[in-house]
Amino acid sequence: MAITHREFDYIKGLIKQEAAIVIDTGKEYLVESRLMPLAQKHGLASVKDLVDNLSKRDNQQLVTQVVEAMTTNETSFFRDFYPFEALKKKVIPDLIANRSAAKELVIWCAATSSGQEPYSLAMLIKENFPQLATWRLRIICSDISEEMLERTRSGVYNQLEVNRGLPVSLLMKYFKQDGTRWIVKDDLRRMLEVRLVNLAAPWPHLPQVDLIMMRNVLIYFDQVTKVSILKHAYDQLKVNGVLLLGSTETTINMNLSYQVQQYEKLSYYSKL
Amino acid sequence: MRALVIDDSRAARMAVSRILKSIGFDVVEAENGEQALDILNKDETITVAMVDWNMPIMNGYEFVKLVRRSDKFREVMLVMVTTENEMSQVVKALSAGANEYVMKPFTDEVILEKLEMLGLRL
Ligand SMILES: C[S@@+](CC[C@H](N)C(=O)[O-])C[C@H]1O[C@@H](n2cnc3c(N)ncnc32)[C@H](O)[C@@H]1O
Ligand SMILES: [Mg+2]
């Protein structure tokens, strides 16, 4: 049973308000297919019943679950490959040179999803920058979804997930196996600090950071929200700090202060 | 670039071949390790072999060991593509000289990303 305009508009408004995510008209099927399982889980017969429940506005947990169901969590280890090559060959070496006096590096993965991105970064650092072992290194990872944060904390991946993008030598080195589940070893897991941050709401107190990975999340927001988040991120960066976006995202034409840099295929953004 | 797909299952060979062809590889197929060695010996243009583990006559693990014994094939990349998913098996294949490892079932992205890791995307 297809959802009505009223239900679609209600969900669209709710998701916009809670997470700044824009659901385009024509995505009715998406709302339906993502929310039907949630409705059933709550013993409801339809998305309409779910919307009726939501509009009572007395169940914040249900709102959270709807937001989580509507977010796209698609990710993989070393996603897109070349940004990680650039991190390895250019971005992190430059940061290390810049911060050699303080010996401190703070990294923020601002849309961690199930954790493949921060774990990729942690492995990349361990493999290529052993000197950082004596530095104060923080990898803060955040997301709007508590469910995704829990996945990041647990570091448990299925076979298909570890097949994707992850060199097998790193799988052997940093994971242990439990049947068809692969679990990140504790020393790597302990490198991550996991916290809830809704990018579209006022941010909690965060330290000034050297590197922000904010990949494949701005695409879901409208232009005004994008600009405001990118401004905010600029303020959060230390001088010479770097912002990395997803392959289809950019700060260009937004009249922002970032300096656009290029390393091979990767554009990244510096605060000078 | 030329690739060799080795699997005793025709369906599995087709699945892997299709992905390789989609990014411009020329593909040659073999049903077991012995046939594959034969092809590899005659065709010096092969840059990568996708190798199933369980096959009659000569299995993929034996094939990898034999290939790595010869200096002639030093540059050929070997990717295991198999239902063997135990860590001990993976380690065994790697120490025999496999360069990468794909656990079946896989998606197109898995294969493409593995090739990229090995510097083989065209
Ligand atoms: C497609 S994933 C990107 C994951 C990873 N950064 C990558 O590039 O592979 C998008 C993530 O953004 C999160 N997200 C969506 N809206 C958000 C918001 N308002 N604040 C923080 N995270 C949000 C989703 O929960 C999801 O985990
Ligand atoms: Mg077989």
Short mmCIF file of C-alpha atoms and ligand atoms in Angstrom, two decimals:
data_model
loop_
_atom_site.label_atom_id
_atom_site.label_comp_id
_atom_site.label_asym_id
_atom_site.label_seq_id
_atom_site.Cartn_x
_atom_site.Cartn_y
_atom_site.Cartn_z
CA MET A 1 0.00 0.00 0.00
CA ALA A 2 1.57 3.27 -1.13
CA ILE A 3 1.87 6.11 1.35
CA THR A 4 -0.23 9.25 0.94
CA HIS A 5 1.00 12.81 0.40
CA ARG A 6 0.16 13.66 3.96
CA GLU A 7 2.30 10.86 5.38
CA PHE A 8 5.14 11.60 3.00
CA ASP A 9 5.10 15.30 3.86
CA TYR A 10 5.02 14.54 7.55
CA ILE A 11 8.10 12.28 7.37
CA LYS A 12 9.86 14.72 5.04
CA GLY A 13 9.26 17.56 7.52
CA LEU A 14 10.34 15.49 10.49
CA ILE A 15 13.60 14.33 8.88
CA LYS A 16 14.39 17.87 7.75
CA GLN A 17 13.79 19.20 11.23
CA GLU A 18 15.67 16.48 13.11
CA ALA A 19 18.64 15.83 10.81
CA ALA A 20 18.50 18.54 8.10
CA ILE A 21 18.22 15.75 5.56
CA VAL A 22 16.25 16.61 2.45
CA ILE A 23 14.02 13.89 1.03
CA ASP A 24 13.05 14.78 -2.53
CA THR A 25 9.55 14.43 -3.82
CA GLY A 26 9.37 11.22 -5.78
CA LYS A 27 11.15 9.31 -3.01
CA GLU A 28 7.87 8.02 -1.59
CA TYR A 29 8.97 4.44 -2.27
CA LEU A 30 12.11 5.08 -0.20
CA VAL A 31 10.11 6.28 2.80
CA GLU A 32 7.77 3.35 2.44
CA SER A 33 10.50 0.71 2.14
CA ARG A 34 12.60 2.11 4.96
CA LEU A 35 9.75 2.67 7.41
CA MET A 36 7.58 -0.39 6.84
CA PRO A 37 9.98 -2.70 8.71
CA LEU A 38 10.07 -0.22 11.59
CA ALA A 39 6.28 -0.03 11.71
CA GLN A 40 6.09 -3.82 11.81
CA LYS A 41 8.65 -3.97 14.58
CA HIS A 42 6.31 -1.81 16.64
CA GLY A 43 3.32 -4.01 15.84
CA LEU A 44 1.84 -1.42 13.48
CA ALA A 45 0.15 -2.42 10.24
CA SER A 46 1.26 0.46 8.04
CA VAL A 47 3.38 3.55 7.68
CA LYS A 48 0.18 5.52 8.20
CA ASP A 49 -0.16 4.05 11.70
CA LEU A 50 3.48 4.94 12.32
CA VAL A 51 2.87 8.54 11.27
CA ASP A 52 -0.21 8.70 13.49
CA ASN A 53 1.91 7.55 16.40
CA LEU A 54 4.67 10.03 15.57
CA SER A 55 2.30 12.96 15.39
CA LYS A 56 1.35 12.46 19.03
CA ARG A 57 4.86 13.79 19.64
CA ASP A 58 5.33 11.90 22.89
CA ASN A 59 7.80 9.26 21.80
CA GLN A 60 11.28 10.68 21.14
CA GLN A 61 12.69 7.18 20.82
CA LEU A 62 10.41 6.48 17.89
CA VAL A 63 11.50 9.74 16.26
CA THR A 64 15.13 8.66 16.64
CA GLN A 65 14.37 5.31 15.08
CA VAL A 66 12.64 6.94 12.13
CA VAL A 67 15.63 9.23 11.57
CA GLU A 68 17.98 6.26 11.76
CA ALA A 69 15.85 4.30 9.30
CA MET A 70 15.85 7.21 6.84
CA THR A 71 19.61 7.85 6.85
CA THR A 72 21.83 6.17 4.29
CA ASN A 73 24.70 4.38 5.96
CA GLU A 74 26.46 3.08 2.87
CA THR A 75 30.21 3.00 3.48
CA SER A 76 33.26 0.78 3.02
CA PHE A 77 36.85 0.44 4.14
CA PHE A 78 39.18 2.86 2.33
CA ARG A 79 36.18 4.17 0.40
CA ASP A 80 37.16 5.58 -3.02
CA PHE A 81 40.80 4.55 -2.39
CA TYR A 82 42.50 7.72 -3.69
CA PRO A 83 41.61 9.97 -0.71
CA PHE A 84 43.47 7.53 1.51
CA GLU A 85 46.44 7.56 -0.86
CA ALA A 86 46.46 11.35 -0.55
CA LEU A 87 46.21 11.14 3.24
CA LYS A 88 49.16 8.77 3.27
CA LYS A 89 51.39 10.61 0.85
CA LYS A 90 50.53 14.24 1.43
CA VAL A 91 47.97 15.32 4.00
CA ILE A 92 49.21 13.45 7.08
CA PRO A 93 52.94 13.95 6.34
CA ASP A 94 52.26 17.72 6.05
CA LEU A 95 50.34 17.73 9.31
CA ILE A 96 53.09 15.78 11.05
CA ALA A 97 55.68 18.30 9.84
CA ASN A 98 53.48 21.14 11.05
CA ARG A 99 52.75 19.70 14.47
CA SER A 100 56.17 18.28 15.31
CA ALA A 101 56.63 20.68 18.23
CA ALA A 102 53.32 19.98 19.93
CA LYS A 103 53.31 16.28 18.99
CA GLU A 104 49.55 16.27 19.02
CA LEU A 105 47.10 15.35 16.27
CA VAL A 106 43.33 15.48 16.56
CA ILE A 107 41.23 13.89 13.83
CA TRP A 108 37.47 14.02 13.54
CA CYS A 109 35.38 11.66 11.38
CA ALA A 110 32.13 13.56 11.37
CA ALA A 111 29.85 10.93 9.79
CA THR A 112 31.36 7.65 10.86
CA SER A 113 28.47 5.41 9.83
CA SER A 114 29.38 1.83 10.84
CA GLY A 115 33.03 2.79 11.44
CA GLN A 116 34.87 1.62 8.33
CA GLU A 117 36.21 5.12 7.69
CA PRO A 118 37.80 5.80 11.10
CA TYR A 119 39.15 2.23 11.29
CA SER A 120 40.68 2.66 7.82
CA LEU A 121 42.33 5.83 9.04
CA ALA A 122 43.56 4.18 12.22
CA MET A 123 45.10 1.30 10.22
CA LEU A 124 46.63 3.71 7.73
CA ILE A 125 48.28 5.60 10.59
CA LYS A 126 49.57 2.47 12.30
CA GLU A 127 50.97 1.11 9.05
CA ASN A 128 52.59 4.28 7.76
CA PHE A 129 53.29 6.62 10.64
CA PRO A 130 54.74 4.59 13.52
CA GLN A 131 56.28 7.80 14.90
CA LEU A 132 52.79 8.89 15.95
CA ALA A 133 52.81 6.17 18.61
CA THR A 134 54.58 8.66 20.90
CA TRP A 135 52.25 11.55 20.03
CA ARG A 136 48.93 12.43 21.55
CA LEU A 137 46.66 11.13 18.80
CA ARG A 138 42.89 11.41 19.03
CA ILE A 139 40.45 10.03 16.49
CA ILE A 140 37.00 11.31 17.35
CA CYS A 141 34.18 9.72 15.39
CA SER A 142 30.62 10.86 15.44
CA ASP A 143 27.29 10.32 13.75
CA ILE A 144 23.66 11.23 14.32
CA SER A 145 22.72 7.58 14.66
CA GLU A 146 23.23 5.86 17.99
CA GLU A 147 22.90 2.54 16.17
CA MET A 148 25.84 3.42 13.89
CA LEU A 149 27.88 4.58 16.88
CA GLU A 150 27.26 1.26 18.54
CA ARG A 151 28.43 -0.55 15.42
CA THR A 152 31.55 1.60 15.33
CA ARG A 153 32.27 0.85 18.99
CA SER A 154 31.74 -2.88 18.52
CA GLY A 155 33.99 -3.10 15.46
CA VAL A 156 32.13 -6.19 14.22
CA TYR A 157 31.85 -6.69 10.45
CA ASN A 158 30.46 -9.42 8.27
CA GLN A 159 32.31 -11.15 5.49
CA LEU A 160 31.04 -8.92 2.71
CA GLU A 161 31.98 -5.80 4.65
CA VAL A 162 35.57 -6.94 5.21
CA ASN A 163 35.80 -8.02 1.57
CA ARG A 164 35.09 -4.45 0.50
CA GLY A 165 38.06 -2.14 0.15
CA LEU A 166 40.13 -3.76 2.86
CA PRO A 167 43.49 -5.23 1.84
CA VAL A 168 43.58 -8.80 3.11
CA SER A 169 46.91 -8.25 4.85
CA LEU A 170 45.24 -5.62 7.05
CA LEU A 171 42.32 -7.96 7.71
CA MET A 172 44.78 -10.59 8.98
CA LYS A 173 46.65 -8.10 11.11
CA TYR A 174 43.95 -6.02 12.77
CA PHE A 175 40.95 -8.36 13.05
CA LYS A 176 40.10 -11.59 14.79
CA GLN A 177 37.61 -14.04 13.41
CA ASP A 178 34.47 -15.40 15.02
CA GLY A 179 32.74 -17.62 12.45
CA THR A 180 31.67 -15.34 9.63
CA ARG A 181 32.12 -12.24 11.80
CA TRP A 182 35.34 -10.30 11.86
CA ILE A 183 36.10 -8.21 14.92
CA VAL A 184 38.52 -5.31 15.12
CA LYS A 185 41.24 -6.04 17.67
CA ASP A 186 41.19 -4.05 20.88
CA ASP A 187 44.30 -1.95 20.31
CA LEU A 188 42.76 -0.49 17.14
CA ARG A 189 39.34 -0.12 18.71
CA ARG A 190 40.80 1.78 21.61
CA MET A 191 42.11 4.42 19.20
CA LEU A 192 38.59 5.67 18.49
CA GLU A 193 36.54 8.05 20.65
CA VAL A 194 32.92 7.65 19.69
CA ARG A 195 30.34 10.37 20.30
CA LEU A 196 26.95 11.55 19.16
CA VAL A 197 26.99 14.71 17.05
CA ASN A 198 24.10 15.95 14.95
CA LEU A 199 25.88 18.14 12.41
CA ALA A 200 22.69 20.08 11.78
CA ALA A 201 22.10 21.02 15.43
CA PRO A 202 24.38 23.08 17.71
CA TRP A 203 27.56 21.04 18.15
CA PRO A 204 28.65 19.83 21.57
CA HIS A 205 32.00 21.04 22.82
CA LEU A 206 34.74 19.58 20.61
CA PRO A 207 38.48 20.24 20.66
CA GLN A 208 40.13 22.18 17.84
CA VAL A 209 41.05 19.63 15.20
CA ASP A 210 43.80 19.10 12.63
CA LEU A 211 41.86 16.95 10.20
CA ILE A 212 38.13 16.66 9.58
CA MET A 213 36.76 13.83 7.46
CA MET A 214 33.22 14.85 6.56
CA ARG A 215 32.55 12.55 3.66
CA ASN A 216 29.29 11.68 1.96
CA VAL A 217 27.02 13.39 4.44
CA LEU A 218 26.65 16.97 3.16
CA ILE A 219 24.98 15.57 0.04
CA TYR A 220 21.84 14.92 2.07
CA PHE A 221 21.46 18.56 3.19
CA ASP A 222 20.14 21.68 1.51
CA GLN A 223 22.50 24.48 0.48
CA VAL A 224 21.89 26.68 3.54
CA THR A 225 22.64 23.81 5.92
CA LYS A 226 25.74 22.82 3.94
CA VAL A 227 27.17 26.32 4.11
CA SER A 228 26.47 26.67 7.79
CA ILE A 229 28.09 23.30 8.60
CA LEU A 230 31.14 24.08 6.47
CA LYS A 231 31.56 27.46 8.24
CA HIS A 232 31.30 25.76 11.55
CA ALA A 233 33.86 23.16 10.49
CA TYR A 234 36.21 25.95 9.48
CA ASP A 235 36.03 27.40 12.99
CA GLN A 236 36.67 23.95 14.42
CA LEU A 237 39.94 23.56 12.47
CA LYS A 238 43.33 24.61 13.75
CA VAL A 239 45.45 26.76 11.45
CA ASN A 240 46.85 24.55 8.67
CA GLY A 241 44.09 22.10 9.46
CA VAL A 242 42.48 20.15 6.63
CA LEU A 243 38.95 19.21 5.65
CA LEU A 244 38.19 16.21 3.43
CA LEU A 245 34.81 15.85 1.74
CA GLY A 246 33.22 13.07 -0.32
CA SER A 247 34.00 12.77 -4.00
CA THR A 248 30.86 14.67 -5.08
CA GLU A 249 31.06 17.36 -2.39
CA THR A 250 32.87 20.70 -2.46
CA THR A 251 33.21 24.09 -0.74
CA ILE A 252 33.60 25.82 -4.09
CA ASN A 253 31.06 28.55 -4.91
CA MET A 254 30.02 28.85 -1.29
CA ASN A 255 32.04 31.92 -0.56
CA LEU A 256 33.92 30.28 2.29
CA SER A 257 37.46 30.90 3.54
CA TYR A 258 38.89 27.45 2.75
CA GLN A 259 41.92 27.22 0.50
CA VAL A 260 41.32 24.54 -2.12
CA GLN A 261 44.28 22.19 -2.51
CA GLN A 262 44.83 19.43 -5.01
CA TYR A 263 46.80 16.23 -4.65
CA GLU A 264 46.50 13.99 -7.68
CA LYS A 265 42.78 13.19 -7.92
CA LEU A 266 41.86 14.59 -4.51
CA SER A 267 40.69 18.13 -3.77
CA TYR A 268 40.93 19.02 -0.12
CA TYR A 269 40.38 22.17 1.85
CA SER A 270 42.81 23.93 4.17
CA LYS A 271 42.49 26.64 6.75
CA LEU A 272 45.51 28.87 6.21
CA MET B 1 45.41 -6.07 -20.00
CA ARG B 2 44.82 -9.77 -19.85
CA ALA B 3 43.41 -11.80 -16.97
CA LEU B 4 43.14 -15.50 -16.27
CA VAL B 5 40.04 -16.74 -14.45
CA ILE B 6 40.41 -20.17 -12.89
CA ASP B 7 37.40 -21.96 -11.42
CA ASP B 8 35.85 -25.40 -11.92
CA SER B 9 32.38 -23.87 -11.86
CA ARG B 10 31.35 -22.39 -15.19
CA ALA B 11 28.92 -20.01 -13.48
CA ALA B 12 31.64 -18.74 -11.15
CA ARG B 13 34.04 -18.21 -14.07
CA MET B 14 31.39 -16.28 -15.93
CA ALA B 15 30.63 -14.10 -12.92
CA VAL B 16 34.27 -13.10 -12.42
CA SER B 17 34.95 -12.75 -16.15
CA ARG B 18 32.01 -10.43 -16.64
CA ILE B 19 33.33 -8.02 -13.99
CA LEU B 20 36.83 -8.03 -15.44
CA LYS B 21 35.55 -7.49 -18.97
CA SER B 22 33.41 -4.59 -17.78
CA ILE B 23 36.58 -2.63 -17.06
CA GLY B 24 38.30 -3.61 -20.25
CA PHE B 25 40.24 -6.78 -19.44
CA ASP B 26 40.75 -9.54 -21.98
CA VAL B 27 39.83 -12.73 -20.18
CA VAL B 28 41.07 -16.30 -20.59
CA GLU B 29 39.46 -19.08 -18.57
CA ALA B 30 40.69 -22.34 -17.06
CA GLU B 31 38.89 -25.14 -15.19
CA ASN B 32 41.70 -26.20 -12.90
CA GLY B 33 45.23 -25.36 -11.83
CA GLU B 34 46.90 -27.61 -14.36
CA GLN B 35 45.10 -26.04 -17.32
CA ALA B 36 45.85 -22.62 -15.88
CA LEU B 37 49.58 -23.33 -15.59
CA ASP B 38 49.57 -24.41 -19.19
CA ILE B 39 47.93 -21.19 -20.32
CA LEU B 40 50.18 -19.06 -18.13
CA ASN B 41 53.28 -20.71 -19.58
CA LYS B 42 52.20 -19.92 -23.12
CA ASP B 43 50.79 -16.45 -22.60
CA GLU B 44 53.19 -13.89 -21.15
CA THR B 45 50.70 -11.04 -21.39
CA ILE B 46 48.61 -12.21 -18.44
CA THR B 47 48.91 -9.72 -15.56
CA VAL B 48 46.47 -11.19 -13.06
CA ALA B 49 44.92 -14.56 -12.21
CA MET B 50 41.70 -14.95 -10.22
CA VAL B 51 42.02 -18.32 -8.52
CA ASP B 52 39.35 -20.56 -7.01
CA TRP B 53 40.62 -22.83 -4.22
CA ASN B 54 38.66 -26.06 -4.56
CA MET B 55 39.09 -27.62 -8.00
CA PRO B 56 39.79 -31.17 -9.25
CA ILE B 57 43.18 -32.20 -10.71
CA MET B 58 45.06 -29.24 -9.26
CA ASN B 59 43.54 -26.93 -6.69
CA GLY B 60 44.12 -23.20 -6.41
CA TYR B 61 46.44 -23.42 -3.46
CA GLU B 62 48.76 -25.82 -5.29
CA PHE B 63 48.57 -23.59 -8.34
CA VAL B 64 49.65 -20.53 -6.34
CA LYS B 65 52.55 -22.44 -4.78
CA LEU B 66 53.75 -23.64 -8.19
CA VAL B 67 53.42 -20.24 -9.84
CA ARG B 68 55.39 -18.59 -7.07
CA ARG B 69 58.14 -21.17 -7.41
CA SER B 70 59.00 -19.78 -10.82
CA ASP B 71 60.68 -16.42 -11.19
CA LYS B 72 59.14 -16.04 -14.61
CA PHE B 73 55.74 -15.25 -13.07
CA ARG B 74 57.01 -12.84 -10.42
CA GLU B 75 54.94 -9.98 -11.83
CA VAL B 76 51.68 -11.90 -12.16
CA MET B 77 49.18 -10.91 -9.47
CA LEU B 78 47.30 -13.78 -7.84
CA VAL B 79 43.91 -13.20 -6.29
CA MET B 80 42.21 -16.08 -4.49
CA VAL B 81 38.43 -16.08 -5.01
CA THR B 82 36.99 -18.80 -2.82
CA THR B 83 34.41 -19.99 -0.31
CA GLU B 84 37.28 -20.87 2.04
CA ASN B 85 36.80 -18.25 4.72
CA GLU B 86 38.83 -19.45 7.69
CA MET B 87 41.57 -17.12 8.83
CA SER B 88 44.03 -20.04 8.83
CA GLN B 89 43.28 -20.73 5.17
CA VAL B 90 43.69 -17.08 4.23
CA VAL B 91 47.05 -16.99 5.97
CA LYS B 92 48.06 -20.18 4.19
CA ALA B 93 47.22 -18.72 0.77
CA LEU B 94 49.04 -15.49 1.51
CA SER B 95 52.16 -17.23 2.67
CA ALA B 96 52.09 -19.33 -0.49
CA GLY B 97 52.22 -16.08 -2.42
CA ALA B 98 48.67 -14.92 -3.14
CA ASN B 99 48.47 -11.12 -3.38
CA GLU B 100 44.83 -10.67 -2.47
CA TYR B 101 41.91 -12.71 -1.22
CA VAL B 102 38.18 -12.54 -1.96
CA MET B 103 35.71 -14.58 0.05
CA LYS B 104 32.69 -15.80 -1.91
CA PRO B 105 30.01 -14.60 -2.23
CA PHE B 106 31.20 -11.24 -3.52
CA THR B 107 29.74 -8.21 -5.27
CA ASP B 108 31.18 -6.43 -8.32
CA GLU B 109 32.59 -3.70 -6.08
CA VAL B 110 34.60 -6.23 -4.10
CA ILE B 111 36.45 -7.42 -7.19
CA LEU B 112 36.92 -3.91 -8.58
CA GLU B 113 38.27 -2.60 -5.29
CA LYS B 114 40.70 -5.50 -4.95
CA LEU B 115 42.04 -4.82 -8.45
CA GLU B 116 42.43 -1.17 -7.53
CA MET B 117 44.44 -2.09 -4.44
CA LEU B 118 46.79 -4.05 -6.66
CA GLY B 119 47.13 -1.11 -9.04
CA LEU B 120 45.26 -2.98 -11.77
CA ARG B 121 42.34 -0.67 -12.58
CA LEU B 122 42.55 0.29 -16.22
C1 LIG C 1 26.67 7.60 3.58
S1 LIG C 1 27.20 7.60 5.25
C2 LIG C 1 28.87 8.16 5.06
C3 LIG C 1 29.85 7.34 5.88
C4 LIG C 1 31.31 7.66 5.65
N1 LIG C 1 31.64 9.00 6.03
C5 LIG C 1 31.69 7.41 4.20
O1 LIG C 1 31.96 8.37 3.47
O2 LIG C 1 31.74 6.26 3.78
C6 LIG C 1 26.32 9.00 5.90
C7 LIG C 1 26.24 9.05 7.43
O3 LIG C 1 25.84 10.36 7.83
C8 LIG C 1 25.03 10.25 8.97
N2 LIG C 1 24.21 11.47 9.10
C9 LIG C 1 23.11 11.81 8.40
N3 LIG C 1 22.63 13.00 8.84
C10 LIG C 1 23.46 13.40 9.82
C11 LIG C 1 23.49 14.54 10.66
N4 LIG C 1 22.54 15.51 10.59
N5 LIG C 1 24.49 14.65 11.57
C12 LIG C 1 25.43 13.68 11.67
N6 LIG C 1 25.45 12.59 10.91
C13 LIG C 1 24.47 12.44 10.00
C14 LIG C 1 24.22 8.99 8.72
O4 LIG C 1 23.73 8.45 9.94
C15 LIG C 1 25.25 8.08 8.03
O5 LIG C 1 25.88 7.23 8.95
MG MG C 2 35.49 -24.74 -6.91
#
